[in-house]
Amino acid sequence: MANDLLLPVVLLGGLATYLIRFLPMHAAERLNGRALPPWCHRFLLALGPSAIAALLALALADLLPIATFYAAAPAVLAGVIAVLALYRLTTNPAWSTLAGAIAYGLIHIVITV
Amino acid sequence: MTRTAPSNPDPGFGFGRGLVDSASLILGYFPIAVSFGLLAVGQGLSPLQALLVSAVVYAGASQFALVSLLAVGASPVSVIGAVAAMNLRHLFYGPALLSRLPKDGGRVPRPLLAFGMTDEVFALASASLTPRHTEMWLLGVQAGAYGAWLAGTISGALLAQAGNGRWPGIEAGLTFVLPALFLALLLPLLRRVNVVPLGLSAVTALGLSRFIPGHVALLVAMMVGAALAAWRSGDRDGE
């Protein structure tokens, strides 16, 4: 890797990422929210849950490629069940996440060893 | 804009509470950042350079792309273009969260809030924000996530530099951290009224990701799901 390129690429890549995050927020702040029509407000409120559902679907799909679906499915299923169970018991996302990762890792080891 | 709930920020939901509430993000970020540190050093970066990428770019998938593209000799313009394209989905995060932040109480400078607006911070805040939460709570969440990202990056980079091998069992468990986190964040949002929009978002993401890059599929899917949810709630409100 060309080390002399790294710094400018990192700085410009970081700037681009930052501006993508900041400029729409700045624009929305200047509008002060009041100029937005109700449908736009509803759309913005719905974006979060919608993004989480899409992120979850894509993350699970990465773990379940078609070619190895049946081999990978038991560990994924164990992880999902562990998350559901811990969430029901604790409603704490951190504990639920940890339980899911442990269950997935254990079943993965059992299957692959 | 019509607010759905009165704004009544509670000082108990400040920076410290945000840090505590970021535990799930810390759990999710650290192992991914370790993977990034391992990859970056494996591609020829020093641990400090890997940390620099995480500190400045702070955008998971696009950091992996940046390092990998530079390693294969891609032009700087194409690398920066790829990074920007992968992060276009963040365009909506700021306006979406601003509409839910309390109107009263202390304000955090927007340039500071914007820096930490990642997928997972947005997801956690979307799932958690109530009129009682303050802007400092969001900053606390962001600080926890950013700290974990930096700590994980340097840990992974130092591990790679030390020449340690990998641990297949732990690594396997770590691959499930993000799906588990997203599932845990989605569960409290599930209501009969939004099952269809959420399902549409998930199905759209899955379907499109077979034909277009995942980050583009994500952007389209979240907009499609949100549009359906907005349309349905407008219908219910008689608009």
PDB file of N, CA and C in Angstrom, chain B residues 1-45:
ATOM      1  N   MET B   1     -43.813  21.214  12.298  1.00  0.00           N
ATOM      2  CA  MET B   1     -43.884  19.772  12.524  1.00  0.00           C
ATOM      3  C   MET B   1     -44.658  19.496  13.810  1.00  0.00           C
ATOM      4  N   THR B   2     -45.505  18.533  13.773  1.00  0.00           N
ATOM      5  CA  THR B   2     -46.277  18.178  14.949  1.00  0.00           C
ATOM      6  C   THR B   2     -45.514  17.148  15.759  1.00  0.00           C
ATOM      7  N   ARG B   3     -45.321  17.441  17.017  1.00  0.00           N
ATOM      8  CA  ARG B   3     -44.641  16.462  17.854  1.00  0.00           C
ATOM      9  C   ARG B   3     -45.639  15.462  18.375  1.00  0.00           C
ATOM     10  N   THR B   4     -45.185  14.198  18.473  1.00  0.00           N
ATOM     11  CA  THR B   4     -46.109  13.154  18.875  1.00  0.00           C
ATOM     12  C   THR B   4     -46.232  13.059  20.392  1.00  0.00           C
ATOM     13  N   ALA B   5     -45.289  13.647  21.121  1.00  0.00           N
ATOM     14  CA  ALA B   5     -45.338  13.567  22.578  1.00  0.00           C
ATOM     15  C   ALA B   5     -44.761  14.859  23.130  1.00  0.00           C
ATOM     16  N   PRO B   6     -45.235  15.297  24.289  1.00  0.00           N
ATOM     17  CA  PRO B   6     -44.670  16.514  24.863  1.00  0.00           C
ATOM     18  C   PRO B   6     -43.210  16.316  25.211  1.00  0.00           C
ATOM     19  N   SER B   7     -42.410  17.366  25.018  1.00  0.00           N
ATOM     20  CA  SER B   7     -40.991  17.275  25.302  1.00  0.00           C
ATOM     21  C   SER B   7     -40.766  17.573  26.775  1.00  0.00           C
ATOM     22  N   ASN B   8     -40.226  16.606  27.515  1.00  0.00           N
ATOM     23  CA  ASN B   8     -40.021  16.783  28.941  1.00  0.00           C
ATOM     24  C   ASN B   8     -38.751  16.063  29.349  1.00  0.00           C
ATOM     25  N   PRO B   9     -37.571  16.604  28.913  1.00  0.00           N
ATOM     26  CA  PRO B   9     -36.319  15.898  29.160  1.00  0.00           C
ATOM     27  C   PRO B   9     -36.048  15.707  30.646  1.00  0.00           C
ATOM     28  N   ASP B  10     -35.540  14.546  31.001  1.00  0.00           N
ATOM     29  CA  ASP B  10     -35.241  14.204  32.386  1.00  0.00           C
ATOM     30  C   ASP B  10     -33.713  14.186  32.525  1.00  0.00           C
ATOM     31  N   PRO B  11     -33.161  14.986  33.477  1.00  0.00           N
ATOM     32  CA  PRO B  11     -31.696  15.014  33.634  1.00  0.00           C
ATOM     33  C   PRO B  11     -31.104  13.633  33.899  1.00  0.00           C
ATOM     34  N   GLY B  12     -31.922  12.712  34.400  1.00  0.00           N
ATOM     35  CA  GLY B  12     -31.433  11.351  34.624  1.00  0.00           C
ATOM     36  C   GLY B  12     -31.107  10.619  33.337  1.00  0.00           C
ATOM     37  N   PHE B  13     -31.614  11.123  32.221  1.00  0.00           N
ATOM     38  CA  PHE B  13     -31.331  10.518  30.920  1.00  0.00           C
ATOM     39  C   PHE B  13     -30.295  11.371  30.194  1.00  0.00           C
ATOM     40  N   GLY B  14     -29.165  11.589  30.863  1.00  0.00           N
ATOM     41  CA  GLY B  14     -28.102  12.424  30.323  1.00  0.00           C
ATOM     42  C   GLY B  14     -26.942  11.597  29.779  1.00  0.00           C
ATOM     43  N   PHE B  15     -25.754  12.226  29.805  1.00  0.00           N
ATOM     44  CA  PHE B  15     -24.575  11.616  29.192  1.00  0.00           C
ATOM     45  C   PHE B  15     -24.234  10.263  29.819  1.00  0.00           C
ATOM     46  N   GLY B  16     -24.255  10.209  31.165  1.00  0.00           N
ATOM     47  CA  GLY B  16     -23.890   8.966  31.850  1.00  0.00           C
ATOM     48  C   GLY B  16     -24.835   7.831  31.506  1.00  0.00           C
ATOM     49  N   ARG B  17     -26.114   8.128  31.489  1.00  0.00           N
ATOM     50  CA  ARG B  17     -27.089   7.101  31.135  1.00  0.00           C
ATOM     51  C   ARG B  17     -26.889   6.653  29.684  1.00  0.00           C
ATOM     52  N   GLY B  18     -26.517   7.609  28.826  1.00  0.00           N
ATOM     53  CA  GLY B  18     -26.238   7.262  27.432  1.00  0.00           C
ATOM     54  C   GLY B  18     -25.070   6.299  27.323  1.00  0.00           C
ATOM     55  N   LEU B  19     -24.024   6.580  28.122  1.00  0.00           N
ATOM     56  CA  LEU B  19     -22.860   5.682  28.119  1.00  0.00           C
ATOM     57  C   LEU B  19     -23.279   4.270  28.539  1.00  0.00           C
ATOM     58  N   VAL B  20     -24.077   4.199  29.608  1.00  0.00           N
ATOM     59  CA  VAL B  20     -24.547   2.889  30.085  1.00  0.00           C
ATOM     60  C   VAL B  20     -25.383   2.199  28.998  1.00  0.00           C
ATOM     61  N   ASP B  21     -26.269   2.970  28.392  1.00  0.00           N
ATOM     62  CA  ASP B  21     -27.144   2.397  27.369  1.00  0.00           C
ATOM     63  C   ASP B  21     -26.396   2.009  26.102  1.00  0.00           C
ATOM     64  N   SER B  22     -25.168   2.494  25.963  1.00  0.00           N
ATOM     65  CA  SER B  22     -24.393   2.129  24.774  1.00  0.00           C
ATOM     66  C   SER B  22     -23.726   0.760  24.931  1.00  0.00           C
ATOM     67  N   ALA B  23     -23.996   0.073  26.060  1.00  0.00           N
ATOM     68  CA  ALA B  23     -23.326  -1.222  26.304  1.00  0.00           C
ATOM     69  C   ALA B  23     -23.538  -2.197  25.154  1.00  0.00           C
ATOM     70  N   SER B  24     -24.761  -2.226  24.611  1.00  0.00           N
ATOM     71  CA  SER B  24     -25.004  -3.166  23.517  1.00  0.00           C
ATOM     72  C   SER B  24     -24.194  -2.783  22.283  1.00  0.00           C
ATOM     73  N   LEU B  25     -24.008  -1.484  22.067  1.00  0.00           N
ATOM     74  CA  LEU B  25     -23.202  -1.051  20.924  1.00  0.00           C
ATOM     75  C   LEU B  25     -21.731  -1.370  21.151  1.00  0.00           C
ATOM     76  N   ILE B  26     -21.282  -1.179  22.392  1.00  0.00           N
ATOM     77  CA  ILE B  26     -19.886  -1.496  22.712  1.00  0.00           C
ATOM     78  C   ILE B  26     -19.628  -2.976  22.430  1.00  0.00           C
ATOM     79  N   LEU B  27     -20.589  -3.779  22.854  1.00  0.00           N
ATOM     80  CA  LEU B  27     -20.482  -5.219  22.630  1.00  0.00           C
ATOM     81  C   LEU B  27     -20.449  -5.542  21.141  1.00  0.00           C
ATOM     82  N   GLY B  28     -21.220  -4.779  20.372  1.00  0.00           N
ATOM     83  CA  GLY B  28     -21.270  -5.019  18.934  1.00  0.00           C
ATOM     84  C   GLY B  28     -20.069  -4.456  18.198  1.00  0.00           C
ATOM     85  N   TYR B  29     -19.610  -3.284  18.618  1.00  0.00           N
ATOM     86  CA  TYR B  29     -18.545  -2.601  17.888  1.00  0.00           C
ATOM     87  C   TYR B  29     -17.166  -3.208  18.133  1.00  0.00           C
ATOM     88  N   PHE B  30     -16.907  -3.571  19.377  1.00  0.00           N
ATOM     89  CA  PHE B  30     -15.539  -3.969  19.718  1.00  0.00           C
ATOM     90  C   PHE B  30     -15.026  -5.106  18.829  1.00  0.00           C
ATOM     91  N   PRO B  31     -15.781  -6.216  18.706  1.00  0.00           N
ATOM     92  CA  PRO B  31     -15.248  -7.305  17.890  1.00  0.00           C
ATOM     93  C   PRO B  31     -15.100  -6.955  16.416  1.00  0.00           C
ATOM     94  N   ILE B  32     -15.998  -6.122  15.909  1.00  0.00           N
ATOM     95  CA  ILE B  32     -15.876  -5.739  14.494  1.00  0.00           C
ATOM     96  C   ILE B  32     -14.649  -4.863  14.299  1.00  0.00           C
ATOM     97  N   ALA B  33     -14.431  -3.978  15.264  1.00  0.00           N
ATOM     98  CA  ALA B  33     -13.251  -3.116  15.185  1.00  0.00           C
ATOM     99  C   ALA B  33     -11.968  -3.933  15.333  1.00  0.00           C
ATOM    100  N   VAL B  34     -12.017  -4.984  16.161  1.00  0.00           N
ATOM    101  CA  VAL B  34     -10.849  -5.880  16.259  1.00  0.00           C
ATOM    102  C   VAL B  34     -10.575  -6.481  14.887  1.00  0.00           C
ATOM    103  N   SER B  35     -11.635  -6.919  14.208  1.00  0.00           N
ATOM    104  CA  SER B  35     -11.467  -7.494  12.864  1.00  0.00           C
ATOM    105  C   SER B  35     -10.861  -6.466  11.920  1.00  0.00           C
ATOM    106  N   PHE B  36     -11.309  -5.204  12.035  1.00  0.00           N
ATOM    107  CA  PHE B  36     -10.751  -4.169  11.165  1.00  0.00           C
ATOM    108  C   PHE B  36      -9.269  -3.965  11.457  1.00  0.00           C
ATOM    109  N   GLY B  37      -8.918  -3.925  12.739  1.00  0.00           N
ATOM    110  CA  GLY B  37      -7.512  -3.752  13.102  1.00  0.00           C
ATOM    111  C   GLY B  37      -6.648  -4.882  12.548  1.00  0.00           C
ATOM    112  N   LEU B  38      -7.175  -6.111  12.649  1.00  0.00           N
ATOM    113  CA  LEU B  38      -6.439  -7.262  12.115  1.00  0.00           C
ATOM    114  C   LEU B  38      -6.254  -7.122  10.610  1.00  0.00           C
ATOM    115  N   LEU B  39      -7.340  -6.745   9.913  1.00  0.00           N
ATOM    116  CA  LEU B  39      -7.278  -6.616   8.451  1.00  0.00           C
ATOM    117  C   LEU B  39      -6.314  -5.505   8.043  1.00  0.00           C
ATOM    118  N   ALA B  40      -6.429  -4.364   8.717  1.00  0.00           N
ATOM    119  CA  ALA B  40      -5.631  -3.205   8.321  1.00  0.00           C
ATOM    120  C   ALA B  40      -4.139  -3.502   8.436  1.00  0.00           C
ATOM    121  N   VAL B  41      -3.750  -4.111   9.543  1.00  0.00           N
ATOM    122  CA  VAL B  41      -2.322  -4.435   9.707  1.00  0.00           C
ATOM    123  C   VAL B  41      -1.926  -5.530   8.716  1.00  0.00           C
ATOM    124  N   GLY B  42      -2.836  -6.449   8.470  1.00  0.00           N
ATOM    125  CA  GLY B  42      -2.570  -7.486   7.471  1.00  0.00           C
ATOM    126  C   GLY B  42      -2.367  -6.912   6.079  1.00  0.00           C
ATOM    127  N   GLN B  43      -2.980  -5.736   5.818  1.00  0.00           N
ATOM    128  CA  GLN B  43      -2.848  -5.101   4.495  1.00  0.00           C
ATOM    129  C   GLN B  43      -1.690  -4.113   4.454  1.00  0.00           C
ATOM    130  N   GLY B  44      -0.922  -4.051   5.526  1.00  0.00           N
ATOM    131  CA  GLY B  44       0.292  -3.240   5.483  1.00  0.00           C
ATOM    132  C   GLY B  44       0.258  -1.953   6.280  1.00  0.00           C
ATOM    133  N   LEU B  45      -0.855  -1.657   6.961  1.00  0.00           N
ATOM    134  CA  LEU B  45      -0.886  -0.438   7.779  1.00  0.00           C
ATOM    135  C   LEU B  45      -0.220  -0.699   9.126  1.00  0.00           C
TER     136      LEU B  45
END
